[in-house]
Amino acid sequence: MSNRQYEYSKSNSGNRYHEYGLQGGGKSNRYYDYNKSTSGSSRKMKELLLKSDNQVCADCDAPDPKWASANIGVFLCLKCCSVHRNLSSDISKVLSVTLDEWSEEDIESMVEVGGNSSANAIYEAYIPKGISKPKQNASIEERTKFIRSKYEFQEFLKPSLRMISSKSSFKTCASGVDSDSFYSSATSRNAVSNTGASISIGTLKVKVVRGIDLAIRDFRSSDPYVVLALGQQKVQTTVKQSNLNPVWNEELKITVPQRYGALKLQVYDYDTFSADDIMGEAEVDLQPFIAAATVFSDEELPDDMQVGKWLKSSDNALMKDSTINIIGGKVKQEIHLKLQNVESGELELELEWIPLHQ
């Protein structure tokens, strides 16, 4: 028989899911909302709560944390939670594990990060010598100093990189360390000032997987091909004859300079006797992907895990959120785009990062 049992009970805010730990005869005070529409997410959250690294505070190692930062993906004790509440909600969205109602999106965000160990592998990757995490009995001043440096100023990442903690999405910092930063980094400032458009930082491998419901440009079909452009570089796929749902599965490579912009995609209809007709276009923001890849570029990659996300919004062409993962020792990202400035059409891509030393 399992050493744990579970009970459902009614409350004004809906069904609550209580977990009773039988070890020691005690009752766990952890529970979370359970609704039919989010049952799958709730089960994932339950499993996440039971992981040993999530049984202590991510910032001070205090046992049995009752709070969490939904967008960072960590569990927190009450004392560290009070510091997080003083950060902007864009940096840390604090929820009670036992009292607040969790949306399916918040639960999925926590599950995708993977908990304290996965998050700290990023946020505490490069803690300088002489700096240590606060203890359970640390003062509020000590906690504030460490937590702001860790999440707000993001000083414990690899030098010259910063990331946005919300939804685990990464991006590089456009300037040096914040002037109010508790721990300055001359290396970070120098890395930013010495960047240049002509210096390569790696290679982007783009797998053009397939097109979906592409626009008609000939009599009843089209002869599509895809052009990728990064700066002055351009590469393209082969032409697929008379196909509105072409499958390419073609890999194209582009060198990435230190100063890079968006990856631009255009789909064309090949025409033998006149100019090729445009069949839609889109842009891919490379910052989350390249920043995540560069974090691990000089070290052995960890086991398979999610390390970032590019979020769907009204100002990009994503059909859905696009996660960045380490798979088989490589940083990869799957992207599903809605083609712009055209009556119909979608495009699926896969990105893979190739470091300079490979």
XYZ file of C-alpha atoms in Angstrom:
358
model
C 0.000 0.000 0.000
C 1.211 3.482 -0.769
C 2.429 5.534 2.188
C 0.275 8.452 1.012
C -3.443 8.927 0.500
C -5.446 11.739 -0.996
C -8.839 13.281 -0.297
C -11.117 15.648 -2.189
C -13.215 18.185 -0.316
C -15.525 21.028 -1.288
C -14.899 24.702 -0.619
C -16.350 28.009 -1.764
C -13.637 28.387 -4.370
C -14.140 24.916 -5.855
C -12.669 21.508 -5.177
C -9.538 21.433 -3.049
C -7.007 18.672 -3.252
C -5.520 17.795 0.144
C -2.497 15.594 0.567
C -2.079 13.612 3.765
C 1.377 12.324 4.602
C 1.132 9.236 6.771
C 4.741 9.226 7.852
C 4.848 10.279 11.467
C 1.078 10.439 11.582
C 1.139 14.092 10.502
C -1.081 15.834 8.007
C 0.561 17.855 5.286
C -0.787 21.364 4.962
C -0.075 21.452 1.234
C -3.011 21.425 -1.131
C -3.927 22.974 -4.394
C -7.030 23.598 -6.470
C -8.352 20.670 -8.398
C -10.843 21.168 -11.242
C -11.853 18.792 -13.981
C -10.508 21.153 -16.607
C -7.055 21.201 -15.026
C -6.798 17.663 -13.636
C -3.792 16.820 -15.787
C -1.924 19.937 -14.704
C -2.874 19.314 -11.074
C -1.405 15.838 -11.154
C 1.802 17.264 -12.585
C 1.873 19.876 -9.833
C 1.418 17.185 -7.192
C 4.369 15.275 -8.594
C 6.440 18.464 -8.652
C 5.659 19.164 -4.993
C 6.876 15.697 -4.011
C 10.337 16.144 -5.532
C 12.967 16.404 -2.808
C 14.535 19.633 -4.107
C 11.140 21.344 -3.883
C 10.778 20.471 -0.201
C 13.112 23.341 0.718
C 13.148 27.047 -0.149
C 14.981 27.809 -3.395
C 16.696 30.853 -1.868
C 17.604 29.868 1.715
C 16.976 26.093 1.983
C 14.366 26.486 4.740
C 12.233 23.311 4.901
C 8.607 22.903 3.784
C 8.103 26.071 1.685
C 4.468 27.205 1.475
C 4.885 29.790 -1.295
C 5.991 29.798 -4.924
C 6.981 32.165 -7.704
C 4.850 30.955 -10.596
C 6.784 32.685 -13.369
C 10.262 31.889 -12.029
C 9.231 28.338 -11.132
C 10.589 28.048 -7.570
C 9.168 27.238 -4.132
C 9.789 29.725 -1.308
C 9.608 30.050 2.454
C 7.587 32.837 4.079
C 10.625 35.041 4.761
C 11.974 34.874 1.215
C 8.443 35.220 -0.129
C 8.161 38.616 1.560
C 11.192 39.805 -0.423
C 9.770 38.430 -3.670
C 6.531 40.332 -3.038
C 8.529 43.578 -3.087
C 9.815 42.778 -6.579
C 7.607 43.641 -9.529
C 5.159 40.938 -10.604
C 6.966 40.780 -13.947
C 9.986 39.488 -12.061
C 8.233 37.277 -9.509
C 4.552 36.353 -9.350
C 4.060 35.034 -5.812
C 1.290 32.559 -4.966
C 0.514 30.540 -1.856
C 0.790 26.797 -2.369
C -1.926 26.226 0.219
C -4.276 29.212 -0.025
C -4.331 30.728 -3.503
C -6.216 29.390 -6.496
C -3.795 28.373 -9.228
C -4.665 28.814 -12.883
C -3.767 26.074 -15.315
C -1.265 28.455 -16.924
C 0.508 29.056 -13.592
C 0.671 25.332 -12.863
C 2.016 24.568 -16.332
C 4.607 27.320 -15.928
C 5.878 25.727 -12.704
C 5.891 22.249 -14.206
C 7.732 23.344 -17.343
C 10.558 24.896 -15.336
C 10.880 21.724 -13.288
C 11.245 23.212 -9.816
C 14.040 24.544 -7.655
C 16.961 22.545 -9.030
C 16.260 23.396 -12.661
C 15.703 27.084 -11.934
C 18.752 27.392 -9.685
C 20.911 25.718 -12.324
C 20.310 28.900 -14.320
C 19.899 31.621 -11.696
C 22.807 30.423 -9.503
C 25.105 29.142 -12.240
C 27.910 31.616 -11.488
C 27.753 32.819 -7.884
C 31.004 34.756 -7.271
C 33.493 33.619 -4.646
C 32.761 35.223 -1.320
C 29.016 35.328 -1.980
C 26.820 32.666 -0.394
C 23.115 31.961 -0.191
C 21.351 33.267 2.921
C 20.738 30.795 5.741
C 17.354 30.040 7.243
C 17.952 32.574 10.026
C 19.343 35.311 7.746
C 18.226 38.907 8.226
C 15.764 40.562 5.869
C 18.571 42.784 4.597
C 20.743 39.797 3.691
C 17.844 38.036 1.960
C 16.895 41.156 0.014
C 20.446 41.697 -1.172
C 20.809 38.135 -2.440
C 17.335 37.744 -3.949
C 17.430 41.022 -5.865
C 20.885 40.183 -7.204
C 19.705 36.702 -8.183
C 16.431 37.561 -9.907
C 16.155 41.310 -10.501
C 19.742 42.076 -11.511
C 20.435 38.485 -12.616
C 24.080 38.670 -11.609
C 24.697 34.989 -11.040
C 24.312 33.980 -14.664
C 27.227 33.630 -17.016
C 28.909 37.058 -17.372
C 27.552 39.242 -20.201
C 24.201 37.463 -20.146
C 20.948 38.331 -18.485
C 17.557 36.724 -18.823
C 13.932 37.609 -18.179
C 12.627 35.384 -15.394
C 8.971 35.655 -16.433
C 7.891 32.368 -18.014
C 11.488 31.209 -18.019
C 12.184 33.262 -21.161
C 15.823 34.259 -21.749
C 17.305 37.242 -23.493
C 20.626 38.996 -23.525
C 21.121 42.229 -21.655
C 21.434 45.320 -23.831
C 23.608 47.154 -21.318
C 26.027 46.474 -18.469
C 25.166 45.712 -14.866
C 22.506 47.939 -13.293
C 23.982 50.895 -11.401
C 22.056 49.863 -8.289
C 23.400 46.333 -8.499
C 24.712 44.843 -5.280
C 27.437 42.829 -7.001
C 29.116 44.556 -9.955
C 30.788 42.710 -12.802
C 33.469 44.424 -14.872
C 33.610 41.351 -17.083
C 29.941 41.774 -17.969
C 30.364 45.439 -18.872
C 33.419 44.732 -21.017
C 31.690 41.869 -22.821
C 28.837 44.165 -23.798
C 31.036 47.035 -24.959
C 33.282 44.813 -27.086
C 30.513 43.208 -29.128
C 30.652 43.551 -32.895
C 28.627 42.615 -35.911
C 31.559 40.883 -37.638
C 32.462 38.430 -34.856
C 30.729 35.051 -35.007
C 29.346 33.564 -31.792
C 28.140 30.289 -33.289
C 26.023 28.706 -35.983
C 22.260 28.426 -36.169
C 20.948 25.237 -37.756
C 17.375 25.721 -38.963
C 15.330 22.704 -39.952
C 12.424 23.804 -42.144
C 9.980 21.031 -41.303
C 6.812 21.734 -43.260
C 4.253 24.239 -44.488
C 0.551 24.020 -43.692
C -2.377 25.347 -45.741
C -0.187 27.658 -47.808
C -1.719 30.267 -50.088
C -2.660 29.531 -53.700
C -0.632 31.530 -56.213
C -1.005 29.453 -59.390
C -4.196 28.046 -60.930
C -5.074 25.679 -58.078
C -1.856 25.327 -56.130
C 1.616 26.810 -55.610
C 5.261 25.817 -55.961
C 6.570 26.995 -52.574
C 10.057 27.463 -51.237
C 11.328 29.178 -48.056
C 13.998 31.868 -47.802
C 15.738 32.525 -44.457
C 17.680 35.740 -43.883
C 19.862 36.928 -41.010
C 21.542 40.231 -41.760
C 23.111 39.919 -45.218
C 23.061 36.105 -45.180
C 20.374 34.235 -47.088
C 19.670 30.530 -47.515
C 16.695 28.760 -49.032
C 14.974 25.405 -49.360
C 14.214 23.488 -52.509
C 11.011 24.143 -54.449
C 8.056 21.815 -53.824
C 5.976 21.458 -56.954
C 2.182 21.938 -56.721
C 1.933 21.488 -52.961
C 0.073 23.606 -50.402
C 1.174 21.348 -47.520
C 4.826 20.702 -48.379
C 7.147 18.657 -46.189
C 10.761 19.803 -46.509
C 12.664 18.502 -43.476
C 15.645 20.431 -44.856
C 18.453 21.713 -42.616
C 19.963 25.118 -43.375
C 22.861 26.779 -41.532
C 23.465 30.462 -40.817
C 26.419 32.036 -39.002
C 25.324 34.203 -36.072
C 27.290 37.424 -35.337
C 27.491 38.989 -31.879
C 25.143 41.723 -33.030
C 22.243 39.858 -34.552
C 18.644 40.715 -35.304
C 15.559 38.653 -35.970
C 15.634 35.677 -38.308
C 13.409 36.647 -41.248
C 11.425 34.074 -43.194
C 9.659 34.481 -46.511
C 7.721 31.891 -48.477
C 7.615 32.295 -52.267
C 5.827 30.642 -55.162
C 8.335 29.730 -57.869
C 7.412 30.996 -61.327
C 9.361 30.119 -64.460
C 8.356 33.080 -66.614
C 7.775 35.929 -64.140
C 8.845 37.164 -60.727
C 8.196 34.776 -57.847
C 5.095 35.631 -55.839
C 5.265 36.161 -52.069
C 3.241 33.655 -50.018
C 3.723 35.141 -46.568
C 6.462 36.063 -44.151
C 7.359 35.959 -40.457
C 10.158 36.796 -38.037
C 11.767 34.712 -35.299
C 13.144 36.478 -32.217
C 16.473 34.705 -31.678
C 17.375 36.327 -28.360
C 15.686 33.792 -26.046
C 17.196 30.854 -27.936
C 20.746 32.167 -28.339
C 20.941 33.507 -24.787
C 19.837 30.145 -23.401
C 22.322 28.323 -25.627
C 25.202 30.609 -24.657
C 24.625 30.025 -20.940
C 25.842 26.462 -21.427
C 28.283 26.965 -24.292
C 31.476 26.550 -22.250
C 30.449 23.630 -20.099
C 29.034 20.136 -20.283
C 25.302 20.334 -20.871
C 23.002 18.909 -18.193
C 20.459 16.166 -18.755
C 17.382 16.899 -20.839
C 15.581 19.931 -19.432
C 13.731 23.077 -20.464
C 15.901 26.197 -20.293
C 13.687 28.866 -21.786
C 10.561 29.872 -23.663
C 9.511 32.336 -26.356
C 5.989 33.462 -25.531
C 3.134 33.844 -28.005
C 1.889 37.443 -28.108
C 0.009 39.869 -30.331
C 3.251 41.288 -31.731
C 4.815 38.038 -32.955
C 3.814 35.275 -35.375
C 3.785 32.360 -32.933
C 0.850 29.963 -33.056
C 1.706 28.832 -29.515
C 4.433 29.298 -26.890
C 7.758 27.922 -28.090
C 9.925 26.143 -25.520
C 13.716 25.932 -25.577
C 15.102 22.599 -24.412
C 18.325 20.677 -23.972
C 17.789 17.397 -25.824
C 20.564 14.854 -26.198
C 23.178 17.412 -25.206
C 22.008 19.996 -27.746
C 20.001 23.209 -27.291
C 16.902 23.035 -29.500
C 13.662 24.921 -30.088
C 10.509 23.948 -31.981
C 8.607 26.861 -33.549
C 5.139 26.962 -35.122
C 4.499 30.206 -37.015
C 1.463 31.827 -38.612
C 2.592 33.465 -41.842
C 1.910 37.200 -41.965
C 0.554 39.455 -44.742
C -1.127 36.549 -46.515
C -4.562 34.965 -46.535
C -3.420 31.624 -45.080
C -0.384 29.564 -44.225
C 1.683 28.190 -41.357
C 5.287 27.071 -41.055
C 7.000 24.668 -38.652
C 10.703 25.018 -37.833
C 13.267 23.459 -35.513
C 16.303 25.427 -34.315
C 19.546 23.890 -33.076
C 22.606 25.727 -31.744
C 26.103 24.781 -32.896
C 28.813 26.368 -30.674
C 32.033 27.705 -32.166
C 34.153 24.867 -30.789
C 32.163 22.198 -32.660
